[in-house]
């Protein structure tokens, strides 16, 4: 099994403050991997480092073997930011086509793909509405659709389920599974244990470090508990002991 | 290619954002219209109260303003204070004091202009006459004065001459008479001495002759007497010697002495007889000289010619004509560009056009780009394989297209609705405006990198926009301190506004404004490059 993402011992500083310290991780292709950690753990920083937006001082990141930052790596990645980054005055379709064309999708192809994705995310009926009239859930869905416009092999989703209702959360989960089944790798961040539970693998992060990595069951077994939350707490204690 | 998508999206976004669209398109037009209305409305005639003005002056002033006579100084100033009038003019011969309210500069300027033009016509009509009258009076006075002076000089000269004449006459007379006396004496002397010497010569000659003759006679008598004496003496001596000899011979013969011949007779020397000295009797000649009388010779009289002092008639002196008249210059203005009825707005129009293009594009482009930053769409766009310069270029193109429309709109509004005259070429103005707009949008998008929110973007207005507006040439910088002029060179608007003014008001062509356009283009390029570099903050490549 090849690696979608290889993170090798990276340090990330924002300004002078060190945010990530010696982070290493591998994300296998075709898996849904959750980056789990409390707010302020450095999840978004790691995601941005993956996208080439944050400078990496030490170590190296590779996406499908391509060193980050590079345009090749970017073209294989679909990205959904923590906040919906949408053009509110434009319609959903316009947003999709625009981002699609930035990713190099030809206009005609972009349109049909946009229609497809609108159907996929259940926005087909509202495709011509300006985004400012969308609810926050619809915006999340549109953001997901945008991230899929370039038919990425790797989806990087920063807190995709924040602020959405449980029903939509379930729909998202289904969609993630469908996308994985299409052969895509999904790397998402969350601070909700529950959500991580349904992933193939979980990276536990705290204070800029990865403190544990494994499937939810492995992590729970390692900690001798049957809840991911307890496992998380266990690994926190372990990491503190190490320190 | 991606830049075109960005540009297309920017335009699409604009099309959907009615509010921004309205602001960008109608706000400049509205402001321009308001500025036009205010700046081009001129105060026809200020309301003025006057105090103590002579009638003719008041008449001259009334032509230029609504002039009323004030009840009194205090009342007039009170009216002014309560803005019932625009000015109070107090005449205190020979000065005019204009009291102004002063808080409204356009009103102040209107009053000053009216006063100046009233004064000018007053001076022309009245002061000129007054001046001429005074000059005439002065002229007459001078003539009289000169006349009197001439007369007095003449009198004194005449007197002087007379005196001098008198003096000369007496001098000559006295000297002549002295000389005459001398001459007389001399003549007398000469005559007498000559006479005397002639007489004496004659007399002496005669006397001498007589004396000589007498002396000769005497001498002859004496000589003959002497001869006679001598002869008698020598005869006597001879006879005596003979007698002696005969006696001796006889004696010898008697004695019968031997030989008688050997005997030497003793030498006989006759006695020497000295004739008596003849003394001439002294002759005394005395004769009287005749006396010469010259007393009857008269001294001739000296006739002096009468010397006349020249008469200088006062009528002979011409007082030169001064030929003075007061000419109040008539001022007429001729304009290389513009005309007399060019209002403040017309003059400011090219600058206002430039400023509004610059300002609105700056604000809208800056805020639009800022919004991309804040909303995260910029980051999201950078998560695609787009190049940084493509984003900048896309924005540039999108806003450029929009600025083009806006520029055309502003331009046509000013031209056809507000009736601003444009001397130069319209396409050239459009080109400058467009260049200015690109400079502004590149500056706006660049500066938006340093703002966290819209409020901070607006904070750039007093720092970046206002100084440019103030220093762009709308207000003349000719006498501004050097640092202000140097500062104005750092602003894109300075070059844009100048180029616009050169074309619109002064009718210059492309070659004249090419340097300014080049600088503008340089600014644009600089800000575009800086913007591209600043985007590195969002993505490391």
XYZ file of C-alpha atoms in Angstrom:
784
model
C 0.000 0.000 0.000
C 1.455 3.341 -1.019
C 1.438 6.422 1.088
C -0.765 9.385 0.222
C 1.028 11.641 2.660
C 4.398 11.308 4.286
C 5.230 13.753 7.031
C 8.739 13.472 8.272
C 9.722 15.147 11.481
C 8.491 18.609 10.659
C 8.697 21.744 12.790
C 6.367 24.602 12.069
C 6.665 28.016 13.592
C 4.213 30.820 13.168
C 6.080 33.952 13.866
C 8.428 32.919 16.607
C 6.056 30.554 18.367
C 6.719 26.888 17.629
C 3.399 25.286 16.793
C 4.388 21.883 15.530
C 7.320 20.040 16.967
C 8.829 16.985 15.348
C 5.641 15.815 13.728
C 5.886 12.648 11.656
C 2.992 10.766 10.149
C 2.020 8.623 7.234
C -1.369 8.496 5.648
C -2.067 5.428 3.601
C -3.818 5.778 0.334
C -7.511 4.973 0.295
C -8.145 5.626 3.912
C -10.051 8.082 5.984
C -7.652 9.438 8.531
C -8.756 11.781 11.298
C -6.468 14.238 12.999
C -7.931 14.384 16.450
C -7.007 16.897 19.044
C -8.331 19.691 21.193
C -8.562 23.252 19.930
C -5.148 24.816 19.701
C -3.363 21.511 19.304
C -2.023 22.594 15.898
C -4.418 20.677 13.643
C -5.074 23.527 11.230
C -1.383 24.402 11.244
C -0.566 20.871 10.137
C -3.235 20.969 7.453
C -1.903 24.269 6.144
C 1.602 22.890 6.184
C 0.299 20.019 4.036
C -1.179 22.572 1.642
C 2.092 24.470 1.478
C 0.578 27.458 3.151
C 2.632 27.287 6.317
C 6.387 27.258 6.183
C 8.056 24.103 7.394
C 11.376 24.749 9.088
C 12.625 21.234 9.471
C 11.671 17.942 7.944
C 9.727 17.309 4.806
C 6.216 16.654 3.615
C 5.439 14.626 0.536
C 2.072 14.151 -1.082
C 1.990 11.151 -3.324
C 5.751 11.320 -3.364
C 5.755 14.977 -4.444
C 7.478 17.357 -2.133
C 5.350 20.083 -0.639
C 5.097 22.896 -1.551
C 4.672 22.209 -5.243
C 2.018 22.760 -7.813
C 2.042 19.061 -8.640
C 1.148 18.186 -5.061
C -1.524 20.883 -4.989
C -3.173 19.634 -8.132
C -3.789 16.263 -6.507
C -5.332 17.683 -3.400
C -8.867 18.848 -2.704
C -9.033 21.268 0.182
C -11.854 22.358 2.376
C -10.987 25.086 4.812
C -12.248 25.409 8.344
C -14.268 28.444 7.340
C -16.358 28.427 4.234
C -14.351 30.336 1.684
C -17.066 31.126 -0.818
C -17.933 34.017 -3.053
C -21.200 35.046 -1.505
C -22.365 37.098 -4.457
C -21.916 34.220 -6.849
C -24.143 31.255 -7.259
C -23.089 27.797 -6.115
C -22.546 26.806 -9.697
C -20.383 29.848 -10.378
C -18.305 29.123 -7.307
C -17.780 25.558 -8.403
C -16.920 26.426 -11.973
C -14.532 29.126 -10.845
C -12.565 26.917 -8.488
C -12.693 24.123 -11.012
C -11.170 26.298 -13.672
C -8.459 27.424 -11.277
C -7.615 23.759 -10.886
C -7.285 23.479 -14.594
C -10.623 21.906 -15.419
C -11.900 23.074 -18.747
C -15.036 25.157 -18.622
C -17.371 22.625 -20.167
C -16.009 19.798 -18.074
C -16.121 22.039 -15.055
C -19.792 22.736 -15.596
C -20.816 19.135 -15.917
C -18.636 18.182 -12.975
C -20.178 21.012 -10.955
C -23.658 19.760 -11.758
C -22.594 16.295 -10.716
C -21.160 17.476 -7.444
C -24.207 19.627 -6.756
C -26.307 16.536 -7.072
C -23.828 14.615 -4.935
C -24.042 17.196 -2.149
C -27.770 17.689 -2.563
C -27.560 21.279 -3.705
C -28.892 20.702 -7.193
C -32.060 22.645 -6.560
C -30.224 25.674 -5.220
C -27.385 25.757 -7.683
C -28.277 29.199 -9.086
C -28.907 30.880 -5.768
C -26.253 33.303 -4.641
C -24.286 31.735 -1.839
C -25.151 34.494 0.593
C -28.646 33.059 0.688
C -27.350 29.649 1.705
C -27.606 28.244 5.179
C -24.383 27.328 6.911
C -25.001 23.657 6.221
C -25.476 24.324 2.542
C -22.279 26.315 2.554
C -20.413 23.398 4.126
C -21.758 21.122 1.452
C -20.795 23.532 -1.260
C -17.305 23.787 0.247
C -17.057 20.014 0.087
C -18.221 20.051 -3.495
C -15.607 22.662 -4.360
C -12.888 20.569 -2.833
C -13.914 17.758 -5.147
C -13.926 19.840 -8.324
C -10.413 18.822 -9.371
C -11.189 15.137 -8.788
C -8.508 14.927 -6.107
C -6.810 11.772 -4.959
C -6.425 13.295 -1.550
C -9.047 15.288 0.268
C -7.869 17.504 3.065
C -10.811 18.664 5.120
C -10.296 21.035 8.012
C -13.082 20.541 10.540
C -15.657 19.583 7.891
C -18.447 18.968 10.344
C -18.156 21.994 12.600
C -21.426 23.784 13.075
C -23.611 21.418 11.134
C -26.582 19.517 12.293
C -26.393 15.793 13.132
C -28.369 14.846 10.061
C -25.928 16.505 7.744
C -23.097 15.030 9.717
C -24.411 11.614 8.972
C -24.738 12.516 5.295
C -21.182 13.755 5.263
C -20.028 10.488 6.771
C -21.795 8.586 4.053
C -20.288 10.783 1.425
C -16.818 10.373 2.873
C -17.232 6.632 2.707
C -18.411 6.861 -0.865
C -15.446 9.000 -1.764
C -13.099 6.571 -0.065
C -14.707 3.769 -1.930
C -13.929 5.665 -5.123
C -10.296 5.301 -4.096
C -9.705 8.668 -2.569
C -7.774 9.305 0.568
C -9.419 11.595 3.093
C -7.533 13.451 5.764
C -9.790 15.369 8.068
C -9.380 17.200 11.306
C -11.846 17.090 14.137
C -12.054 17.630 17.810
C -15.084 15.380 18.114
C -14.145 11.866 19.283
C -17.331 10.508 17.929
C -16.416 11.437 14.426
C -12.944 9.995 14.651
C -14.482 6.754 15.704
C -15.705 6.128 12.179
C -12.356 6.707 10.543
C -9.859 4.137 9.413
C -7.076 5.698 11.385
C -6.693 8.416 13.954
C -3.774 10.701 14.651
C -3.921 11.967 18.183
C -2.449 15.416 18.490
C -1.725 17.579 21.467
C 0.356 20.702 21.865
C 1.918 20.399 18.483
C 2.890 16.763 18.771
C 1.439 13.528 17.512
C 0.986 11.467 20.611
C -0.556 8.386 19.078
C -1.479 6.885 15.756
C -3.617 3.881 14.908
C -7.085 2.701 14.127
C -9.702 3.604 16.732
C -9.865 0.005 17.909
C -6.085 -0.240 18.145
C -5.911 2.930 20.153
C -8.684 1.833 22.466
C -7.125 -1.589 22.893
C -3.751 -0.054 23.603
C -5.296 2.067 26.288
C -7.423 -0.763 27.593
C -10.632 1.196 27.270
C -13.657 1.022 25.039
C -14.032 4.691 24.344
C -11.763 6.777 22.140
C -12.026 9.584 24.647
C -10.476 7.499 27.382
C -7.877 6.284 24.951
C -7.042 9.873 24.150
C -6.725 10.728 27.838
C -4.577 7.669 28.335
C -2.226 8.714 25.575
C -2.054 12.218 26.975
C -0.925 10.788 30.262
C 1.567 8.596 28.475
C 3.028 11.458 26.557
C 3.323 13.520 29.698
C 5.160 10.701 31.405
C 7.537 10.555 28.451
C 8.148 14.241 28.697
C -5.476 31.692 -18.384
C -6.267 31.376 -14.697
C -5.859 35.110 -14.457
C -8.735 35.445 -16.881
C -10.909 33.212 -14.696
C -10.075 35.385 -11.725
C -10.837 38.490 -13.760
C -14.094 36.989 -14.975
C -15.089 36.085 -11.466
C -14.276 39.588 -10.214
C -16.490 41.075 -12.875
C -19.256 38.557 -12.250
C -19.079 39.357 -8.586
C -19.370 43.031 -9.374
C -22.341 42.435 -11.571
C -24.067 40.659 -8.679
C -23.077 43.195 -6.065
C -25.453 46.010 -6.864
C -24.423 48.106 -3.925
C -20.762 48.197 -4.816
C -21.672 48.712 -8.405
C -23.821 51.674 -7.456
C -21.104 53.110 -5.293
C -18.517 52.737 -7.976
C -20.608 54.146 -10.737
C -23.019 56.618 -9.285
C -21.152 57.956 -6.273
C -18.436 59.603 -8.349
C -21.044 61.049 -10.673
C -23.066 62.360 -7.790
C -20.079 63.883 -6.084
C -18.885 65.396 -9.322
C -22.299 66.851 -9.917
C -22.414 68.328 -6.424
C -18.915 69.724 -6.735
C -19.872 71.165 -10.086
C -22.950 72.822 -8.666
C -21.118 74.315 -5.724
C -17.856 75.286 -7.321
C -19.312 76.781 -10.450
C -21.939 78.871 -8.724
C -20.496 82.341 -8.450
C -21.685 85.115 -6.218
C -23.158 87.622 -8.636
C -23.102 90.712 -6.475
C -22.199 90.845 -2.811
C -24.404 92.809 -0.437
C -22.456 95.679 0.969
C -23.190 98.586 3.280
C -21.150 101.732 2.919
C -20.359 104.584 5.230
C -19.265 108.154 4.360
C -18.708 107.474 0.699
C -18.804 110.476 -1.623
C -21.578 110.274 -4.166
C -19.467 109.601 -7.211
C -17.604 106.838 -5.440
C -20.795 105.254 -4.195
C -22.132 105.335 -7.750
C -19.059 103.520 -9.021
C -19.349 100.913 -6.280
C -23.052 100.407 -6.809
C -22.319 99.087 -10.286
C -20.373 96.181 -8.833
C -22.374 95.278 -5.746
C -25.661 95.757 -3.988
C -24.648 98.869 -2.156
C -26.700 100.484 0.546
C -25.851 103.360 2.831
C -25.306 102.250 6.387
C -27.155 103.838 9.243
C -23.979 103.910 11.263
C -20.811 102.017 11.806
C -22.058 100.000 14.753
C -25.277 99.033 12.956
C -23.395 98.117 9.799
C -20.938 95.918 11.676
C -23.797 94.309 13.519
C -25.473 93.461 10.213
C -22.208 91.992 9.031
C -21.880 89.961 12.177
C -25.314 88.481 11.646
C -24.541 87.743 7.994
C -27.209 90.157 6.789
C -24.554 91.751 4.613
C -21.347 90.480 3.135
C -19.176 93.472 3.827
C -19.080 97.021 5.181
C -17.065 99.656 3.385
C -16.021 102.636 5.457
C -14.613 105.623 3.665
C -12.292 107.820 5.655
C -10.687 110.161 3.202
C -8.494 109.180 1.556
C -8.708 105.559 2.631
C -11.250 102.832 2.189
C -11.636 100.162 4.815
C -13.479 97.023 3.813
C -14.779 95.047 6.778
C -15.393 91.418 5.921
C -17.089 88.654 7.787
C -14.232 86.447 6.665
C -15.410 82.946 7.420
C -16.518 82.285 3.867
C -13.540 82.551 1.586
C -15.565 82.547 -1.611
C -17.640 85.442 -0.309
C -14.501 87.242 0.760
C -13.054 86.735 -2.681
C -16.246 87.974 -4.326
C -16.276 91.137 -2.209
C -12.607 91.758 -2.859
C -13.094 91.289 -6.564
C -16.094 93.645 -6.634
C -14.254 96.279 -4.591
C -11.227 96.050 -6.834
C -13.241 96.442 -9.984
C -15.331 99.259 -8.487
C -12.195 101.034 -7.388
C -10.724 100.654 -10.813
C -13.726 102.210 -12.537
C -13.980 104.908 -9.885
C -10.386 105.795 -10.366
C -10.857 105.873 -14.101
C -13.908 108.107 -14.034
C -13.301 110.426 -11.130
C -9.848 110.398 -9.830
C -8.574 111.045 -13.278
C -10.544 114.266 -13.563
C -9.526 115.303 -10.087
C -5.937 114.618 -10.870
C -6.108 116.630 -14.055
C -7.653 119.579 -12.226
C -4.969 119.493 -9.591
C -2.276 119.266 -12.172
C -3.684 122.271 -14.031
C -3.755 124.283 -10.848
C -0.246 123.285 -10.109
C 0.780 124.262 -13.583
C -0.683 127.715 -13.234
C 0.967 128.191 -9.924
C 4.286 127.178 -11.319
C 3.929 129.591 -14.254
C 3.141 132.500 -11.964
C 5.947 131.599 -9.715
C 8.391 131.462 -12.571
C 7.127 134.824 -13.875
C 7.723 136.498 -10.552
C 11.101 134.995 -10.250
C 12.085 136.123 -13.718
C 10.935 139.654 -13.020
C 12.922 139.898 -9.872
C 15.978 138.520 -11.561
C 15.564 140.928 -14.399
C 15.233 143.903 -12.091
C 18.238 143.002 -10.186
C 20.211 142.424 -13.383
C 19.224 145.841 -14.741
C 20.239 147.502 -11.560
C 23.472 145.655 -11.515
C 24.245 146.708 -15.048
C 23.499 150.312 -14.311
C 25.688 150.290 -11.310
C 28.425 148.604 -13.215
C 28.115 151.151 -15.988
C 28.375 154.001 -13.570
C 31.393 152.515 -12.040
C 33.111 151.921 -15.359
C 32.374 155.451 -16.476
C 33.829 157.042 -13.420
C 36.773 154.754 -13.554
C 37.533 155.609 -17.151
C 37.092 159.303 -16.482
C 39.367 159.306 -13.540
C 42.011 157.350 -15.316
C 41.799 159.544 -18.463
C 42.142 162.776 -16.586
C 45.152 161.512 -14.718
C 46.803 160.536 -17.916
C 45.949 163.862 -19.522
C 47.615 165.727 -16.681
C 50.650 163.577 -17.106
C 50.692 164.208 -20.797
C 50.293 167.893 -20.308
C 53.215 167.979 -17.928
C 55.231 165.911 -20.273
C 54.484 168.115 -23.214
C 55.311 171.128 -21.158
C 58.590 169.633 -20.069
C 59.528 168.563 -23.499
C 58.720 171.879 -25.073
C 60.580 173.865 -22.467
C 63.703 171.704 -22.521
C 63.887 171.746 -26.276
C 63.507 175.457 -26.396
C 66.076 175.960 -23.740
C 68.620 173.724 -25.369
C 68.118 175.345 -28.751
C 68.554 178.804 -27.340
C 71.461 177.851 -25.277
C 73.075 176.264 -28.270
C 72.521 179.359 -30.288
C 73.663 181.683 -27.598
C 76.562 179.582 -26.586
C 77.614 179.309 -30.209
C 77.555 183.030 -30.619
C 79.286 183.618 -27.398
C 81.831 181.016 -28.120
C 82.451 182.465 -31.521
C 82.876 185.882 -30.104
C 85.059 184.569 -27.385
C 87.158 182.613 -29.843
C 87.525 185.597 -32.058
C 88.444 187.758 -29.133
C 90.814 185.114 -27.918
C 92.395 184.857 -31.325
C 92.735 188.529 -31.499
C 94.164 188.671 -28.079
C 96.439 185.799 -28.916
C 97.552 187.436 -32.051
C 98.161 190.696 -30.295
C 99.978 188.904 -27.598
C 102.047 186.966 -30.107
C 103.007 189.987 -32.025
C 103.767 191.780 -28.814
C 105.884 188.907 -27.773
C 107.641 188.829 -31.122
C 108.326 192.465 -30.917
C 109.655 192.007 -27.424
C 111.779 189.147 -28.544
C 113.083 190.927 -31.507
C 114.017 193.992 -29.599
C 115.634 191.805 -27.009
C 117.661 189.873 -29.553
C 118.571 193.087 -31.440
C 119.597 194.575 -28.217
C 121.569 191.431 -27.372
C 123.191 191.442 -30.807
C 124.109 194.965 -30.693
C 125.271 194.410 -27.210
C 127.412 191.438 -28.362
C 128.786 193.370 -31.310
C 129.559 196.245 -29.194
C 131.321 193.921 -26.769
C 133.248 192.335 -29.660
C 134.338 195.547 -31.238
C 135.341 196.782 -27.866
C 137.341 193.599 -27.292
C 138.850 193.705 -30.731
C 139.808 197.223 -30.223
C 141.126 196.288 -26.892
C 143.146 193.455 -28.445
C 144.242 195.460 -31.337
C 145.229 198.222 -28.889
C 147.168 195.826 -26.771
C 148.314 194.404 -30.115
C 147.667 190.898 -28.841
C 149.116 188.134 -31.027
C 147.039 186.848 -33.609
C 144.069 188.204 -32.996
C 142.207 185.405 -34.811
C 142.856 182.616 -32.141
C 140.929 184.423 -29.661
C 137.849 182.943 -28.590
C 135.190 185.214 -27.959
C 133.146 184.196 -24.879
C 129.749 182.898 -25.792
C 127.082 185.227 -25.356
C 123.776 183.971 -24.394
C 120.962 186.362 -24.699
C 118.764 186.291 -21.604
C 115.754 184.305 -21.862
C 112.667 186.276 -21.836
C 109.591 184.637 -20.734
C 106.534 186.222 -22.188
C 103.911 186.791 -19.590
C 101.150 184.388 -19.327
C 98.095 185.514 -21.139
C 95.036 185.097 -19.204
C 91.774 185.338 -21.038
C 89.332 187.436 -19.309
C 86.400 185.356 -18.117
C 83.283 186.006 -20.050
C 79.973 185.575 -18.380
C 77.055 184.840 -20.583
C 73.658 185.177 -19.096
C 70.356 185.236 -20.854
C 66.713 184.723 -19.803
C 64.544 181.899 -21.216
C 61.088 182.616 -22.452
C 58.387 180.917 -20.261
C 55.890 178.529 -21.905
C 52.226 178.590 -20.810
C 50.092 175.464 -21.474
C 47.240 176.273 -19.187
C 44.889 176.919 -21.976
C 44.898 173.301 -23.241
C 41.502 171.695 -22.374
C 41.072 168.034 -21.388
C 38.814 166.349 -23.979
C 35.584 164.874 -22.448
C 35.066 161.065 -22.485
C 31.810 159.970 -24.018
C 30.599 156.626 -22.637
C 28.026 154.787 -24.711
C 24.793 154.059 -22.790
C 24.636 150.352 -21.916
C 21.157 148.934 -21.924
C 20.326 145.965 -19.653
C 18.559 143.360 -21.783
C 14.878 143.189 -21.068
C 13.587 139.742 -20.330
C 9.903 139.650 -20.789
C 8.114 137.035 -18.771
C 6.109 136.308 -21.865
C 9.267 135.098 -23.495
C 9.671 132.224 -21.061
C 7.777 129.173 -22.146
C 6.760 126.879 -19.325
C 7.157 123.479 -20.921
C 3.908 121.627 -21.328
C 3.945 118.746 -18.836
C 1.436 116.833 -20.906
C 0.289 114.928 -17.866
C -2.853 112.899 -17.704
C -3.768 109.971 -15.554
C -4.498 106.899 -17.609
C -6.028 104.068 -15.673
C -4.978 100.950 -17.471
C -7.789 98.884 -18.855
C -6.995 95.300 -18.020
C -8.117 92.620 -20.390
C -7.162 89.012 -19.845
C -6.125 86.685 -22.567
C -5.885 83.002 -21.857
C -3.659 80.426 -23.447
C -6.033 77.852 -22.055
C -9.410 78.296 -20.479
C -11.491 81.461 -20.549
C -12.915 84.228 -18.404
C -16.006 82.298 -17.527
C -14.105 79.205 -16.452
C -15.396 78.419 -12.988
C -13.593 76.803 -10.108
C -15.013 73.460 -11.114
C -13.824 73.714 -14.695
C -10.326 74.414 -13.484
C -10.449 71.584 -10.986
C -12.278 69.163 -13.263
C -9.256 67.267 -14.620
C -7.946 66.859 -11.095
C -11.312 65.844 -9.726
C -11.723 63.346 -12.521
C -8.326 61.864 -11.730
C -8.975 61.915 -8.039
C -12.341 60.172 -8.209
C -11.079 57.517 -10.563
C -8.165 56.990 -8.224
C -10.108 57.113 -4.989
C -13.019 54.860 -5.878
C -10.906 52.275 -7.596
C -8.535 52.284 -4.641
C -11.296 51.780 -2.129
C -13.229 49.185 -4.072
C -10.225 47.192 -5.237
C -8.601 47.386 -1.829
C -11.712 46.280 -0.023
C -12.566 43.583 -2.524
C -9.129 42.107 -2.181
C -9.260 42.518 1.557
C -12.524 40.640 1.616
C -10.881 37.774 -0.159
C -8.325 37.701 2.593
C -10.823 37.924 5.390
C -13.330 35.470 3.973
C -10.587 32.963 3.301
C -11.337 32.764 -0.391
C -7.848 34.049 -1.143
C -6.419 31.219 0.866
C -8.831 28.866 -0.798
C -7.798 30.114 -4.217
C -4.179 29.629 -3.220
C -5.013 26.024 -2.345
C -5.413 25.468 -6.057
C -2.381 25.269 -8.348
C -2.792 28.901 -9.355
C 0.340 31.072 -9.500
C 0.500 34.125 -7.292
C 1.008 36.443 -10.194
C -2.060 34.952 -11.852
C -4.165 36.094 -8.947
C -2.678 39.562 -9.050
C -3.043 39.720 -12.796
C -6.594 38.438 -12.602
C -7.535 41.091 -10.163
C -5.751 43.639 -12.225
C -7.633 42.651 -15.340
C -11.015 42.378 -13.640
C -10.719 45.713 -11.938
C -9.045 47.180 -14.958
C -12.072 46.303 -17.045
C -14.321 47.749 -14.430
C -12.217 50.862 -14.034
C -12.377 51.262 -17.769
C -16.152 51.385 -17.687
C -16.135 53.669 -14.687
C -13.594 55.979 -16.227
C -15.574 56.241 -19.407
C -18.663 56.971 -17.415
C -17.054 59.685 -15.318
C -15.493 61.149 -18.374
C -18.658 61.267 -20.420
C -20.599 62.585 -17.490
C -18.200 65.450 -17.057
C -18.063 66.085 -20.735
C -21.659 65.876 -21.778
C -23.654 66.438 -18.620
C -21.501 68.947 -16.816
C -20.211 70.482 -20.021
C -16.539 70.517 -19.120
C -14.409 71.571 -22.019
C -11.706 69.168 -22.994
C -9.021 70.630 -25.167
C -6.985 67.537 -25.842
C -7.829 64.139 -27.156
C -10.545 62.164 -25.444
C -8.997 58.729 -25.993
C -5.791 60.012 -24.447
C -7.665 61.161 -21.360
C -9.288 57.788 -21.223
C -5.878 56.157 -21.439
C -4.488 58.286 -18.623
C -7.517 57.601 -16.478
C -7.178 53.927 -17.101
C -3.518 54.006 -16.213
C -4.368 55.948 -13.085
C -7.029 53.410 -12.237
C -4.602 50.532 -12.637
C -2.109 52.320 -10.410
C -4.813 52.868 -7.880
C -6.084 49.325 -7.936
C -2.611 47.875 -7.677
C -1.903 50.208 -4.759
C -5.239 49.352 -3.160
C -4.811 45.608 -3.451
C -1.241 45.882 -2.233
C -2.128 47.965 0.796
C -5.033 45.663 1.634
C -2.369 43.170 2.698
C -1.696 45.438 5.635
C -5.268 45.765 6.773
C -7.073 43.225 8.902
C -10.542 44.511 8.199
C -12.475 47.084 6.244
C -12.067 49.641 8.988
C -8.314 49.399 8.694
C -8.617 49.727 4.946
C -10.491 52.967 5.459
C -7.731 54.091 7.764
C -5.487 54.240 4.731
C -7.620 57.033 3.306
C -6.221 59.848 5.461
C -2.732 58.421 5.153
C -2.586 57.497 1.502
C -5.457 59.161 -0.323
C -5.894 62.561 1.303
C -2.240 63.642 0.961
C -2.353 62.623 -2.678
C -5.519 64.617 -3.233
C -4.030 67.658 -1.523
C -0.689 67.437 -3.299
C -1.832 66.272 -6.717
C -1.901 69.802 -8.090
C -5.483 70.691 -7.300
C -3.927 73.319 -5.086
C -0.895 74.963 -6.589
C 2.328 73.640 -5.106
C 4.478 76.247 -6.767
C 5.327 78.024 -3.543
C 5.016 75.007 -1.324
C 8.053 74.025 0.735
C 10.526 71.725 -0.948
C 9.640 68.713 1.117
C 6.010 68.944 0.071
C 7.022 69.055 -3.559
C 9.336 66.122 -3.018
C 6.565 64.236 -1.262
C 4.148 64.920 -4.083
C 6.586 63.194 -6.431
C 6.054 59.958 -4.519
C 2.359 59.887 -5.287
C 0.923 58.271 -8.413
C -1.982 60.699 -8.408
C 0.403 63.630 -8.899
C 1.468 62.231 -12.263
C -1.997 61.133 -13.281
C -3.654 64.413 -12.385
C -0.960 66.409 -14.078
C -1.253 64.390 -17.250
C -5.041 64.759 -17.172
C -4.776 68.505 -16.699
C -2.190 68.761 -19.447
C -4.474 66.994 -21.877
C -7.895 68.205 -20.770
C -7.133 71.830 -19.942
C -3.965 72.526 -21.869
C -4.530 70.438 -24.950
C -1.259 68.573 -24.845
C -0.619 65.423 -26.787
C 0.803 62.038 -26.021
C 4.489 62.989 -26.333
C 4.030 65.697 -23.694
C 2.502 63.432 -21.121
C 4.381 60.264 -22.004
C 6.829 60.709 -19.096
C 3.967 61.041 -16.621
C 2.261 58.020 -18.089
C 5.505 56.081 -17.873
C 5.825 56.949 -14.197
C 2.227 55.866 -13.621
C 2.853 52.598 -15.389
C 5.976 52.204 -13.283
C 3.980 52.697 -10.103
C 1.433 50.146 -11.277
C 4.095 47.601 -12.067
C 5.843 48.218 -8.756
C 2.677 47.681 -6.750
C 1.755 44.600 -8.765
C 5.134 43.074 -8.065
C 4.931 44.013 -4.403
C 1.461 42.528 -4.227
C 2.692 39.286 -5.718
C 5.470 39.194 -3.150
C 3.118 39.959 -0.297
C 0.961 36.986 -1.291
C 3.818 34.764 -0.196
C 2.389 35.235 3.237
C -0.409 32.883 2.173
C 1.541 30.318 0.293
C 5.199 29.574 0.210
C 5.354 29.384 -3.558
